[in-house]
Structures are given as structure tokens and as C-alpha cells.
Amino acid sequence: MRRGLVLFAALLLGVALAQGDVDPREEAKRQKELLLSTAGILPTELVVMQGEELFHRKGPSGKTMAECDFGLGKGVLEGAAARLPRYFLDTNRVEDLDSRIVTCMTRVQGFKPEEVKRDEVVAVAFYIASKSTGHKIQVRLLFPEERELYALGEKLFWARSGARDVGCATCHVSYVGRRAGVLPYADVLGKDKSWTHWPAYRYSNDQTWTMQDRIRACYGNIAHPQPALYSQPILALELYLAYHANGAVVEEWPAFVR
Ligand code: HEC
């Protein structure tokens, strides 16, 4: 009897382990289909619609975001997000999707910086990113500002710090992970092309994240103070990762992930 119970417990544990082992991509696909069949619409689509409304809302200056240049000319959104981050002459700095939306809201639409709401920026990012589904990532290092930021991103990515002496590469480059005896989570520079997984809706905690949120959360993993949203370290790491994803096709933006 005892023996039977132990066996049963071992069996249950085996099932639990097997469930923890499910390929996260496969599991996300399953969750997505489940949601679609019950709700008929995905949270990503709702946020994209919300972003589209905000895009066409007039700011204090009377202008909508169609007056803004996201890199390919005023109001051109098709494929624009797949080419970010990039250097912008009008601000004289490299901007990613999030920061360019903030620039648009403040410089063109006339919002005060403190009036810019993060959830609105994310919704607009979802909408603009949706116009790059099917496009190839094409990020260049043409301007000295881009090359400098890339170099900073590279430095930050390979740096190790803290009591545990870890950095991004410890968890995210498969050969480093193997050498250190740590399971690699995602090979963010290699075949995974993680860049194209964000912005995304995370069904596990019902959150909408851009790449900025993803990187900031990972800074938490290394017990390192999180750099602020829109700050140089975040932009630098984004440029570094985006450049390594060059040529990858965006399967679906915004993505639907765990
Ligand atoms: C302690 C391990 C660890 C460290 C260190 C770490 N991360 Fe992560 N990272 C994770 C985990 C776990 C995930 C979630 C993996 C998943 O869902 O497949 C993740 C996810 C990511 C993703 C998304 C991958 C994808 O395919 O969607 C990116 C990009 C990323 N991290 C970047 C970074 C950067 C940049 C740093 C350094 C600032 C960093 N990470 C440091 C553990 C780590």
C-alpha cells in the first residue's frame, strides 16, 4: 500500500515535471487558440485597436501622430518598426519605437513629458509594430551615434556584475551557458532571434510589454538596479540585440508569449 502511494506520488511528480518542460512556444500557441475559440479576439488585437485610436487622437497642438516621422517619412508606418532603433536627425539621437513615440507626443503633439502615459505609449507601440508583421529586421549602423550606442550595448551585454558575477550573456548565449553549466534560457544573439518576439502580450500575467520592459525585467534577474525606461543603457542593449536579429522575418507583431 505504502509502496503504491509512493509510486503514485512519483507519477504525479513526473506529470508535473513534464508540464514544466513544455516548449513555451508550443504552449503559447495552444493558449492563443484557446483564447481565440472562446473570446473570438486576442488581447493583442484589442491593444492594437486602442493604439490605433490613440494614434489618430489630436494632441494639445491639434496634431495627430500621423504628423510624426517614425523613420520612413511622415505618417509612414509600414515596415517602420522593423528598422528601429535608428538615428534621428531632428532629435540628434538614436531612438527605438517607445522613445520615438514619446518624442512624437511631446515635440509634435504638444503633450508635456509628465502627461505621457506609459500604457498609451505601449498601445501605440503595439499598433505601429503590427504594421511590420512579415517584414525583415533591417537595422543599420550608419551614423557615428548608432555605432557608439551599439558599442555601449555590446559592453553591457557581456559585462558581469554583482555577488553572483552574472550578466546577460551568462543566461542568453548558449555556449556561455553550457560552459557555465547553466541551462540557456533563450539564445538572444543566435538562432532564437528574440528581437522579433517583442512587443508582446504575456498571457501568464496579462501584461503588455515592449522590448524595454523585457530588458528591464532581466536586469532584475541579475540583482542590478533597473535602468529607467527610455534610458541609454536600455536603448543600447536594444540596438545591440536588434542588429544581431538583422534579416529575421517578423512572424507576428505584437507577439503572444508566456
Ligand atoms: C539569470 C538569468 C538571466 C539573466 C542574467 C538575464 N536574463 Fe534575459 N531572460 C531570462 C529568462 C528566464 C527569460 C525568459 C525566457 C523565456 O521566456 O523563454 C529571459 C528573457 C529575455 C529576453 C526575451 C527572449 C525571448 O525570446 O523572448 C531578452 C531579449 C532578454 N532576456 C534579454 C536580457 C538582457 C539584455 C539581459 C542583461 C541585462 C538579460 N536578459 C539577463 C533570464 C536571464
Coordinates of C-alpha atoms and ligand atoms in Angstrom, one line a residue:
M1 CA 0.0 0.0 0.0
R2 CA 2.7 2.4 1.1
R3 CA 4.7 1.5 -2.0
G4 CA 1.7 2.1 -4.2
L5 CA 1.3 5.6 -2.8
V6 CA 4.9 6.4 -3.3
L7 CA 4.7 5.2 -6.9
F8 CA 1.6 7.3 -7.4
A9 CA 3.3 10.4 -6.0
A10 CA 6.3 9.8 -8.2
L11 CA 3.9 9.5 -11.2
L12 CA 2.3 12.8 -10.3
L13 CA 5.6 14.5 -9.9
G14 CA 6.6 13.1 -13.3
V15 CA 3.5 14.7 -14.8
A16 CA 4.2 18.0 -13.1
L17 CA 7.8 18.0 -14.4
A18 CA 6.6 17.1 -17.8
Q19 CA 4.2 20.0 -17.8
G20 CA 7.0 22.4 -16.6
D21 CA 9.0 21.1 -19.6
V22 CA 6.5 22.0 -22.2
D23 CA 8.0 24.1 -25.0
P24 CA 6.9 27.6 -24.2
R25 CA 6.3 28.4 -27.8
E26 CA 4.0 25.4 -28.3
E27 CA 2.2 26.3 -25.0
A28 CA 1.7 29.9 -26.2
K29 CA 0.2 28.7 -29.4
R30 CA -2.2 26.5 -27.5
Q31 CA -3.2 29.3 -25.2
K32 CA -3.7 31.6 -28.1
E33 CA -6.0 29.2 -29.9
L34 CA -7.9 28.6 -26.7
L35 CA -8.5 32.3 -26.3
L36 CA -9.5 32.8 -29.9
S37 CA -12.0 30.0 -29.7
T38 CA -13.6 31.3 -26.5
A39 CA -13.3 35.1 -26.8
G40 CA -13.1 35.4 -30.6
I41 CA -10.5 38.0 -30.3
L42 CA -7.0 38.2 -28.9
P43 CA -5.8 40.8 -26.2
T44 CA -3.1 41.8 -28.7
E45 CA -5.8 42.8 -31.2
L46 CA -7.6 44.9 -28.6
V47 CA -4.5 46.7 -27.6
V48 CA -3.6 47.3 -31.3
M49 CA -7.1 48.9 -31.8
Q50 CA -6.6 51.0 -28.7
G51 CA -3.2 52.1 -30.1
E52 CA -4.7 53.0 -33.5
E53 CA -7.3 55.2 -31.8
L54 CA -4.6 57.0 -29.8
F55 CA -2.5 57.4 -33.0
H56 CA -5.4 59.4 -34.6
R57 CA -6.2 61.4 -31.4
K58 CA -5.3 65.1 -31.6
G59 CA -2.8 66.4 -29.1
P60 CA -2.8 69.9 -27.5
S61 CA -1.1 71.2 -30.7
G62 CA -4.0 69.9 -32.7
K63 CA -1.9 67.3 -34.5
T64 CA -2.2 63.5 -34.6
M65 CA 0.7 61.1 -34.7
A66 CA 0.3 60.9 -38.5
E67 CA 2.3 64.1 -38.4
C68 CA 5.3 62.2 -37.0
D69 CA 8.2 60.5 -38.7
F70 CA 9.0 57.1 -37.5
G71 CA 12.0 56.8 -39.8
L72 CA 10.4 56.3 -43.2
G73 CA 8.7 59.6 -43.6
K74 CA 5.7 61.4 -42.0
G75 CA 2.9 59.0 -41.2
V76 CA 4.6 56.0 -42.9
L77 CA 4.2 53.0 -40.6
E78 CA 4.5 50.1 -43.0
G79 CA 7.8 48.3 -42.0
A80 CA 8.9 51.3 -39.9
A81 CA 9.2 49.4 -36.6
A82 CA 11.4 46.7 -38.2
R83 CA 14.0 49.4 -38.9
L84 CA 14.3 50.7 -35.3
P85 CA 16.3 51.7 -33.3
R86 CA 17.8 54.3 -35.6
Y87 CA 19.4 57.7 -35.5
F88 CA 17.0 60.7 -36.0
L89 CA 18.3 64.0 -37.2
D90 CA 15.6 66.1 -35.5
T91 CA 16.4 64.9 -32.0
N92 CA 20.1 64.2 -32.8
R93 CA 19.9 60.8 -31.1
V94 CA 19.2 57.1 -31.6
E95 CA 15.6 56.2 -30.8
D96 CA 13.7 53.0 -30.5
L97 CA 9.9 52.6 -31.0
D98 CA 9.0 53.6 -27.5
S99 CA 11.2 56.7 -27.3
R100 CA 10.2 57.8 -30.8
I101 CA 6.5 57.7 -29.7
V102 CA 7.3 59.8 -26.7
T103 CA 9.2 62.3 -29.0
C104 CA 6.1 62.4 -31.2
M105 CA 3.8 63.0 -28.3
T106 CA 5.9 65.8 -26.8
R107 CA 7.5 67.5 -29.7
V108 CA 4.7 67.2 -32.3
Q109 CA 1.5 66.7 -30.4
G110 CA 2.4 69.1 -27.6
F111 CA 2.0 66.9 -24.6
K112 CA 4.1 67.8 -21.5
P113 CA 6.5 65.0 -20.6
E114 CA 4.6 64.3 -17.4
E115 CA 1.4 63.9 -19.4
V116 CA 2.8 60.9 -21.4
K117 CA 1.2 57.8 -20.0
R118 CA 3.2 54.5 -20.3
D119 CA 0.2 52.4 -21.2
E120 CA -0.6 54.7 -24.0
V121 CA 3.0 54.5 -25.4
V122 CA 2.8 50.7 -25.2
A123 CA -0.6 50.6 -27.0
V124 CA 0.7 52.9 -29.8
A125 CA 3.9 50.7 -30.0
F126 CA 1.6 47.6 -30.5
Y127 CA -0.2 49.4 -33.3
I128 CA 2.9 50.6 -35.1
A129 CA 4.7 47.3 -34.6
S130 CA 1.6 45.5 -36.1
K131 CA 2.5 47.3 -39.4
S132 CA 5.8 45.4 -39.5
T133 CA 4.4 41.8 -39.4
G134 CA 6.0 40.0 -42.3
H135 CA 8.9 42.5 -42.7
K136 CA 12.6 41.8 -42.2
I137 CA 14.6 43.3 -39.4
Q138 CA 16.9 45.9 -41.0
V139 CA 18.9 47.9 -38.5
R140 CA 21.9 49.8 -39.7
L141 CA 25.0 51.3 -38.1
L142 CA 25.4 54.2 -40.5
F143 CA 25.7 57.1 -38.1
P144 CA 28.5 57.6 -35.5
E145 CA 25.7 57.9 -32.9
E146 CA 24.5 54.4 -33.9
R147 CA 27.9 52.9 -33.8
E148 CA 28.7 54.4 -30.4
L149 CA 25.4 53.2 -28.9
Y150 CA 26.0 49.7 -30.3
A151 CA 29.4 49.6 -28.7
L152 CA 27.8 50.5 -25.4
G153 CA 25.2 47.8 -25.9
E154 CA 27.9 45.2 -26.6
K155 CA 29.8 46.2 -23.5
L156 CA 26.6 46.0 -21.3
F157 CA 25.6 42.7 -22.8
W158 CA 28.9 41.0 -22.0
A159 CA 29.5 42.7 -18.6
R160 CA 29.2 40.7 -15.4
S161 CA 28.4 42.2 -12.1
G162 CA 27.1 41.6 -8.6
A163 CA 27.8 38.9 -6.0
R164 CA 26.9 36.2 -8.5
D165 CA 29.1 37.7 -11.2
V166 CA 26.5 37.3 -13.9
G167 CA 25.4 39.3 -16.9
C168 CA 23.1 39.0 -19.9
A169 CA 25.4 36.6 -21.7
T170 CA 25.5 34.2 -18.7
C171 CA 21.9 33.2 -19.4
H172 CA 21.5 34.2 -23.0
V173 CA 24.4 32.9 -25.1
S174 CA 24.1 29.1 -25.4
Y175 CA 27.8 28.3 -25.4
V176 CA 28.5 30.5 -22.4
G177 CA 25.6 28.9 -20.7
R178 CA 26.9 25.4 -21.4
R179 CA 30.3 26.2 -20.2
A180 CA 29.0 27.7 -17.0
G181 CA 26.7 24.6 -16.6
V182 CA 23.6 26.8 -16.6
L183 CA 20.7 26.0 -18.9
P184 CA 20.4 28.6 -21.6
Y185 CA 17.0 30.3 -21.5
A186 CA 17.0 31.8 -24.9
D187 CA 19.9 32.4 -27.2
V188 CA 19.1 36.0 -27.8
L189 CA 22.0 36.6 -30.2
G190 CA 21.7 33.4 -32.0
K191 CA 19.1 31.4 -33.8
D192 CA 16.2 32.4 -31.5
K193 CA 16.2 36.0 -32.9
S194 CA 14.4 37.0 -29.8
W195 CA 14.2 40.6 -31.0
T196 CA 11.1 39.6 -33.1
H197 CA 9.3 38.2 -30.0
W198 CA 8.6 41.7 -28.6
P199 CA 6.5 43.8 -28.3
A200 CA 4.2 41.1 -26.9
Y201 CA 1.2 40.2 -24.8
R202 CA 2.2 37.9 -21.9
Y203 CA -0.7 35.7 -21.1
S204 CA 0.9 34.3 -17.9
N205 CA 0.4 37.6 -16.1
D206 CA -1.8 39.5 -18.5
Q207 CA 0.7 42.2 -19.3
T208 CA 1.7 44.1 -22.4
W209 CA 5.4 44.5 -22.7
T210 CA 7.7 46.1 -25.2
M211 CA 11.4 45.2 -25.5
Q212 CA 12.2 47.9 -23.0
D213 CA 10.1 46.2 -20.3
R214 CA 11.6 42.8 -21.2
I215 CA 15.2 44.1 -20.8
R216 CA 14.3 45.9 -17.6
A217 CA 12.8 42.8 -16.1
C218 CA 16.0 40.9 -16.9
Y219 CA 18.1 43.5 -15.1
G220 CA 16.1 42.4 -12.0
N221 CA 17.4 38.8 -12.7
I222 CA 21.0 40.0 -12.1
A223 CA 20.1 41.9 -9.0
H224 CA 21.2 45.0 -10.7
P225 CA 19.3 48.3 -10.4
Q226 CA 17.0 48.6 -13.3
P227 CA 17.9 51.4 -15.8
A228 CA 14.9 53.8 -16.3
L229 CA 12.6 53.4 -19.2
Y230 CA 13.9 55.3 -22.3
S231 CA 17.4 55.5 -20.8
Q232 CA 20.7 55.0 -22.7
P233 CA 21.6 51.5 -21.3
I234 CA 18.2 50.1 -22.4
L235 CA 18.4 51.7 -25.9
A236 CA 22.0 50.5 -26.3
L237 CA 21.1 46.9 -25.5
E238 CA 18.1 47.1 -27.8
L239 CA 20.3 48.3 -30.7
Y240 CA 22.8 45.5 -30.0
L241 CA 20.1 42.9 -30.0
A242 CA 18.2 44.3 -33.0
Y243 CA 21.4 44.4 -35.0
H244 CA 22.0 40.8 -34.3
A245 CA 18.5 40.0 -35.5
N246 CA 19.1 41.6 -38.9
G247 CA 17.4 39.5 -41.6
A248 CA 15.0 37.8 -39.3
V249 CA 11.4 38.0 -40.5
V250 CA 8.8 39.3 -38.0
E251 CA 6.3 36.5 -37.8
E252 CA 3.7 38.4 -35.8
W253 CA 3.9 41.8 -34.1
P254 CA 2.7 42.1 -31.4
A255 CA 3.6 38.6 -30.4
F256 CA 1.7 36.4 -28.0
V257 CA 4.0 34.8 -25.4
R258 CA 4.2 33.3 -22.0
Ligands
HEC1 C1 19.6 34.8 -14.5 C2 19.4 34.6 -15.9 C3 19.1 35.8 -16.8 C4 20.0 36.9 -17.0 C5 21.3 37.2 -16.3 C6 19.3 37.7 -18.0 N1 18.2 37.2 -18.4 FE1 17.1 37.7 -20.0 N2 15.8 36.2 -19.7 C7 15.9 35.3 -18.7 C8 14.7 34.4 -18.7 C9 14.4 33.3 -17.7 C10 13.9 34.9 -19.7 C11 12.6 34.3 -20.2 C12 12.9 33.2 -21.1 C13 11.7 32.6 -21.9 O1 10.6 33.1 -21.6 O2 12.0 31.8 -22.7 C14 14.6 36.0 -20.4 C15 14.2 36.6 -21.5 C16 14.9 37.6 -22.2 C17 14.6 38.1 -23.5 C18 13.5 37.6 -24.4 C19 13.8 36.3 -25.0 C20 12.7 35.9 -25.9 O3 13.0 35.0 -26.8 O4 11.6 36.3 -25.9 C21 15.5 39.0 -23.8 C22 15.7 39.8 -25.1 C23 16.4 39.1 -22.7 N3 16.0 38.2 -21.7 C24 17.5 40.0 -22.6 C25 18.3 40.1 -21.5 C26 19.3 41.1 -21.3 C27 19.6 42.2 -22.3 C28 20.0 40.8 -20.1 C29 21.1 41.6 -19.4 C30 20.7 42.9 -19.0 C31 19.4 39.6 -19.6 N4 18.4 39.2 -20.4 C32 19.8 39.0 -18.4 C33 17.0 35.1 -17.8 C34 18.0 36.0 -17.7

